[in-house]
Amino acid sequence: ASEARATASQMRSFVPAAATAAPAPTDAPVDISGLEEERRARRGAMEKLAQQLTIIIQSIQEEQQLRLTGDQDVLNAVDALSRRVDDQGSFRDAVVQSVEKVEQRLTARSGDAVRIQAAELDKLRKELAEEASARQQGNEALKGGLGRLETMI
């Protein structure tokens, strides 16, 4: 950028002598060597300006390429992250389904265990009731036998 400013100031300094000086009389000899030197100087300045513009254009193109590469890298990273998120969502869904299946199995097993325990408790109650009835009958028979014994004595 500083070279471009320097070249621009050089170009301003190459104002034709005819534009700043009084017009030369038409019958005066024209200094061709001065004009040729000014022409060469302007041509050199134009070449420098063209080189600087070429460098600027190349720099802009390189920056654009770097930006495109950076943009592509960002897009690739976003795609990879999106795939990871999708994979994690699928994994989470699979885990949730697995947990639900285990929960259903445990619920079924605990329901079966409760039914089995209830059946066993009912069976024990029935056996206890039968035993209590048998004892009651035995006690009544014993009382009747004792009563007869007492009468005999």
PDB file of C-alpha atoms in Angstrom:
ATOM      1  CA  ALA A   1       0.000   0.000   0.000  1.00  0.00           C
ATOM      2  CA  SER A   2       2.848   2.389   0.810  1.00  0.00           C
ATOM      3  CA  GLU A   3       4.447   1.542  -2.541  1.00  0.00           C
ATOM      4  CA  ALA A   4       1.195   2.396  -4.291  1.00  0.00           C
ATOM      5  CA  ARG A   5       1.073   5.781  -2.517  1.00  0.00           C
ATOM      6  CA  ALA A   6       4.712   6.452  -3.424  1.00  0.00           C
ATOM      7  CA  THR A   7       4.028   5.572  -7.054  1.00  0.00           C
ATOM      8  CA  ALA A   8       0.959   7.800  -7.090  1.00  0.00           C
ATOM      9  CA  SER A   9       2.994  10.724  -5.747  1.00  0.00           C
ATOM     10  CA  GLN A  10       5.672  10.003  -8.353  1.00  0.00           C
ATOM     11  CA  MET A  11       3.025  10.072 -11.060  1.00  0.00           C
ATOM     12  CA  ARG A  12       1.795  13.456  -9.840  1.00  0.00           C
ATOM     13  CA  SER A  13       5.324  14.792 -10.036  1.00  0.00           C
ATOM     14  CA  PHE A  14       5.461  13.943 -13.731  1.00  0.00           C
ATOM     15  CA  VAL A  15       3.275  16.784 -14.833  1.00  0.00           C
ATOM     16  CA  PRO A  16       4.395  17.855 -18.286  1.00  0.00           C
ATOM     17  CA  ALA A  17       6.684  20.826 -18.276  1.00  0.00           C
ATOM     18  CA  ALA A  18       4.532  22.438 -20.918  1.00  0.00           C
ATOM     19  CA  ALA A  19       1.546  22.448 -18.541  1.00  0.00           C
ATOM     20  CA  THR A  20       3.406  24.359 -15.817  1.00  0.00           C
ATOM     21  CA  ALA A  21       5.624  26.618 -17.871  1.00  0.00           C
ATOM     22  CA  ALA A  22       4.706  29.370 -20.224  1.00  0.00           C
ATOM     23  CA  PRO A  23       3.948  28.201 -23.719  1.00  0.00           C
ATOM     24  CA  ALA A  24       6.983  27.944 -25.873  1.00  0.00           C
ATOM     25  CA  PRO A  25       7.083  30.077 -28.964  1.00  0.00           C
ATOM     26  CA  THR A  26       6.313  28.117 -32.076  1.00  0.00           C
ATOM     27  CA  ASP A  27       9.534  29.021 -33.724  1.00  0.00           C
ATOM     28  CA  ALA A  28      11.637  27.882 -30.700  1.00  0.00           C
ATOM     29  CA  PRO A  29      13.346  24.507 -30.966  1.00  0.00           C
ATOM     30  CA  VAL A  30      11.589  21.695 -29.021  1.00  0.00           C
ATOM     31  CA  ASP A  31      13.732  19.776 -26.529  1.00  0.00           C
ATOM     32  CA  ILE A  32      13.072  16.188 -27.652  1.00  0.00           C
ATOM     33  CA  SER A  33      15.509  14.622 -25.213  1.00  0.00           C
ATOM     34  CA  GLY A  34      13.568  16.067 -22.249  1.00  0.00           C
ATOM     35  CA  LEU A  35      10.299  14.772 -23.643  1.00  0.00           C
ATOM     36  CA  GLU A  36      11.824  11.373 -24.300  1.00  0.00           C
ATOM     37  CA  GLU A  37      13.180  11.253 -20.742  1.00  0.00           C
ATOM     38  CA  GLU A  38       9.777  12.234 -19.342  1.00  0.00           C
ATOM     39  CA  ARG A  39       8.157   9.561 -21.507  1.00  0.00           C
ATOM     40  CA  ARG A  40      10.549   6.899 -20.203  1.00  0.00           C
ATOM     41  CA  ALA A  41       9.943   8.020 -16.644  1.00  0.00           C
ATOM     42  CA  ARG A  42       6.182   7.809 -17.138  1.00  0.00           C
ATOM     43  CA  ARG A  43       6.512   4.417 -18.788  1.00  0.00           C
ATOM     44  CA  GLY A  44       8.610   3.195 -15.822  1.00  0.00           C
ATOM     45  CA  ALA A  45       6.033   4.558 -13.382  1.00  0.00           C
ATOM     46  CA  MET A  46       3.250   2.840 -15.324  1.00  0.00           C
ATOM     47  CA  GLU A  47       5.181  -0.446 -15.264  1.00  0.00           C
ATOM     48  CA  LYS A  48       5.684  -0.114 -11.496  1.00  0.00           C
ATOM     49  CA  LEU A  49       1.984   0.656 -11.080  1.00  0.00           C
ATOM     50  CA  ALA A  50       1.074  -2.367 -13.224  1.00  0.00           C
ATOM     51  CA  GLN A  51       3.357  -4.573 -11.094  1.00  0.00           C
ATOM     52  CA  GLN A  52       1.815  -3.242  -7.908  1.00  0.00           C
ATOM     53  CA  LEU A  53      -1.702  -3.788  -9.265  1.00  0.00           C
ATOM     54  CA  THR A  54      -0.718  -7.340 -10.236  1.00  0.00           C
ATOM     55  CA  ILE A  55       0.567  -7.955  -6.705  1.00  0.00           C
ATOM     56  CA  ILE A  56      -2.628  -6.489  -5.215  1.00  0.00           C
ATOM     57  CA  ILE A  57      -4.812  -8.652  -7.471  1.00  0.00           C
ATOM     58  CA  GLN A  58      -2.799 -11.755  -6.570  1.00  0.00           C
ATOM     59  CA  SER A  59      -3.105 -10.916  -2.871  1.00  0.00           C
ATOM     60  CA  ILE A  60      -6.872 -10.489  -3.192  1.00  0.00           C
ATOM     61  CA  GLN A  61      -7.150 -13.775  -5.088  1.00  0.00           C
ATOM     62  CA  GLU A  62      -5.069 -15.570  -2.442  1.00  0.00           C
ATOM     63  CA  GLU A  63      -7.242 -14.099   0.307  1.00  0.00           C
ATOM     64  CA  GLN A  64     -10.374 -15.215  -1.522  1.00  0.00           C
ATOM     65  CA  GLN A  65      -8.925 -18.706  -1.878  1.00  0.00           C
ATOM     66  CA  LEU A  66      -8.047 -18.789   1.823  1.00  0.00           C
ATOM     67  CA  ARG A  67     -11.555 -17.653   2.712  1.00  0.00           C
ATOM     68  CA  LEU A  68     -13.074 -20.309   0.453  1.00  0.00           C
ATOM     69  CA  THR A  69     -10.844 -22.942   2.052  1.00  0.00           C
ATOM     70  CA  GLY A  70     -11.779 -21.673   5.515  1.00  0.00           C
ATOM     71  CA  ASP A  71     -15.465 -21.689   4.604  1.00  0.00           C
ATOM     72  CA  GLN A  72     -15.160 -25.253   3.327  1.00  0.00           C
ATOM     73  CA  ASP A  73     -13.407 -26.284   6.539  1.00  0.00           C
ATOM     74  CA  VAL A  74     -16.215 -24.733   8.576  1.00  0.00           C
ATOM     75  CA  LEU A  75     -18.843 -26.501   6.443  1.00  0.00           C
ATOM     76  CA  ASN A  76     -17.022 -29.819   6.879  1.00  0.00           C
ATOM     77  CA  ALA A  77     -16.832 -29.288  10.640  1.00  0.00           C
ATOM     78  CA  VAL A  78     -20.550 -28.433  10.791  1.00  0.00           C
ATOM     79  CA  ASP A  79     -21.390 -31.560   8.763  1.00  0.00           C
ATOM     80  CA  ALA A  80     -19.236 -33.726  11.049  1.00  0.00           C
ATOM     81  CA  LEU A  81     -20.864 -32.205  14.128  1.00  0.00           C
ATOM     82  CA  SER A  82     -24.314 -32.757  12.643  1.00  0.00           C
ATOM     83  CA  ARG A  83     -23.499 -36.419  12.001  1.00  0.00           C
ATOM     84  CA  ARG A  84     -22.241 -36.775  15.580  1.00  0.00           C
ATOM     85  CA  VAL A  85     -25.408 -35.219  16.955  1.00  0.00           C
ATOM     86  CA  ASP A  86     -27.518 -37.563  14.806  1.00  0.00           C
ATOM     87  CA  ASP A  87     -25.446 -40.558  15.966  1.00  0.00           C
ATOM     88  CA  GLN A  88     -25.829 -39.523  19.592  1.00  0.00           C
ATOM     89  CA  GLY A  89     -29.583 -39.094  19.089  1.00  0.00           C
ATOM     90  CA  SER A  90     -29.806 -42.585  17.585  1.00  0.00           C
ATOM     91  CA  PHE A  91     -27.732 -44.008  20.418  1.00  0.00           C
ATOM     92  CA  ARG A  92     -29.908 -42.242  22.991  1.00  0.00           C
ATOM     93  CA  ASP A  93     -33.043 -43.617  21.314  1.00  0.00           C
ATOM     94  CA  ALA A  94     -31.581 -47.141  21.378  1.00  0.00           C
ATOM     95  CA  VAL A  95     -30.705 -46.789  25.072  1.00  0.00           C
ATOM     96  CA  VAL A  96     -34.200 -45.486  25.871  1.00  0.00           C
ATOM     97  CA  GLN A  97     -35.776 -48.449  24.050  1.00  0.00           C
ATOM     98  CA  SER A  98     -33.480 -50.871  25.867  1.00  0.00           C
ATOM     99  CA  VAL A  99     -34.317 -49.332  29.236  1.00  0.00           C
ATOM    100  CA  GLU A 100     -38.036 -49.492  28.426  1.00  0.00           C
ATOM    101  CA  LYS A 101     -37.741 -53.196  27.538  1.00  0.00           C
ATOM    102  CA  VAL A 102     -35.863 -53.923  30.760  1.00  0.00           C
ATOM    103  CA  GLU A 103     -38.478 -51.955  32.689  1.00  0.00           C
ATOM    104  CA  GLN A 104     -41.279 -53.966  31.063  1.00  0.00           C
ATOM    105  CA  ARG A 105     -39.511 -57.227  31.886  1.00  0.00           C
ATOM    106  CA  LEU A 106     -38.927 -56.183  35.479  1.00  0.00           C
ATOM    107  CA  THR A 107     -42.534 -55.057  35.807  1.00  0.00           C
ATOM    108  CA  ALA A 108     -43.720 -58.391  34.418  1.00  0.00           C
ATOM    109  CA  ARG A 109     -41.377 -60.304  36.723  1.00  0.00           C
ATOM    110  CA  SER A 110     -42.384 -58.304  39.776  1.00  0.00           C
ATOM    111  CA  GLY A 111     -46.047 -58.796  38.817  1.00  0.00           C
ATOM    112  CA  ASP A 112     -45.392 -62.527  38.511  1.00  0.00           C
ATOM    113  CA  ALA A 113     -43.582 -62.524  41.854  1.00  0.00           C
ATOM    114  CA  VAL A 114     -46.466 -60.666  43.514  1.00  0.00           C
ATOM    115  CA  ARG A 115     -48.995 -63.134  42.069  1.00  0.00           C
ATOM    116  CA  ILE A 116     -46.887 -66.097  43.191  1.00  0.00           C
ATOM    117  CA  GLN A 117     -46.494 -64.655  46.680  1.00  0.00           C
ATOM    118  CA  ALA A 118     -50.223 -63.899  46.843  1.00  0.00           C
ATOM    119  CA  ALA A 119     -51.008 -67.474  45.760  1.00  0.00           C
ATOM    120  CA  GLU A 120     -48.601 -68.868  48.353  1.00  0.00           C
ATOM    121  CA  LEU A 121     -50.111 -66.621  51.047  1.00  0.00           C
ATOM    122  CA  ASP A 122     -53.612 -67.762  50.057  1.00  0.00           C
ATOM    123  CA  LYS A 123     -52.443 -71.374  50.221  1.00  0.00           C
ATOM    124  CA  LEU A 124     -50.871 -70.810  53.674  1.00  0.00           C
ATOM    125  CA  ARG A 125     -54.033 -69.081  54.928  1.00  0.00           C
ATOM    126  CA  LYS A 126     -56.129 -71.974  53.679  1.00  0.00           C
ATOM    127  CA  GLU A 127     -53.809 -74.507  55.324  1.00  0.00           C
ATOM    128  CA  LEU A 128     -53.836 -72.477  58.550  1.00  0.00           C
ATOM    129  CA  ALA A 129     -57.620 -72.271  58.444  1.00  0.00           C
ATOM    130  CA  GLU A 130     -57.853 -76.029  57.846  1.00  0.00           C
ATOM    131  CA  GLU A 131     -55.407 -76.693  60.686  1.00  0.00           C
ATOM    132  CA  ALA A 132     -57.294 -74.332  62.997  1.00  0.00           C
ATOM    133  CA  SER A 133     -60.529 -76.136  62.096  1.00  0.00           C
ATOM    134  CA  ALA A 134     -58.910 -79.516  62.690  1.00  0.00           C
ATOM    135  CA  ARG A 135     -57.571 -78.336  66.071  1.00  0.00           C
ATOM    136  CA  GLN A 136     -60.963 -76.960  66.979  1.00  0.00           C
ATOM    137  CA  GLN A 137     -62.560 -80.299  66.151  1.00  0.00           C
ATOM    138  CA  GLY A 138     -59.795 -82.081  68.096  1.00  0.00           C
ATOM    139  CA  ASN A 139     -60.352 -79.774  71.080  1.00  0.00           C
ATOM    140  CA  GLU A 140     -64.097 -80.424  70.981  1.00  0.00           C
ATOM    141  CA  ALA A 141     -63.501 -84.174  70.750  1.00  0.00           C
ATOM    142  CA  LEU A 142     -61.065 -83.948  73.641  1.00  0.00           C
ATOM    143  CA  LYS A 143     -63.547 -81.967  75.723  1.00  0.00           C
ATOM    144  CA  GLY A 144     -66.240 -84.569  74.988  1.00  0.00           C
ATOM    145  CA  GLY A 145     -63.838 -87.396  75.933  1.00  0.00           C
ATOM    146  CA  LEU A 146     -62.857 -85.577  79.167  1.00  0.00           C
ATOM    147  CA  GLY A 147     -66.476 -84.960  79.996  1.00  0.00           C
ATOM    148  CA  ARG A 148     -67.215 -88.683  79.661  1.00  0.00           C
ATOM    149  CA  LEU A 149     -64.182 -89.514  81.691  1.00  0.00           C
ATOM    150  CA  GLU A 150     -65.330 -87.225  84.435  1.00  0.00           C
ATOM    151  CA  THR A 151     -68.695 -88.802  84.443  1.00  0.00           C
ATOM    152  CA  MET A 152     -67.139 -92.141  84.725  1.00  0.00           C
ATOM    153  CA  ILE A 153     -65.057 -91.186  87.550  1.00  0.00           C
TER     154      ILE A 153
END
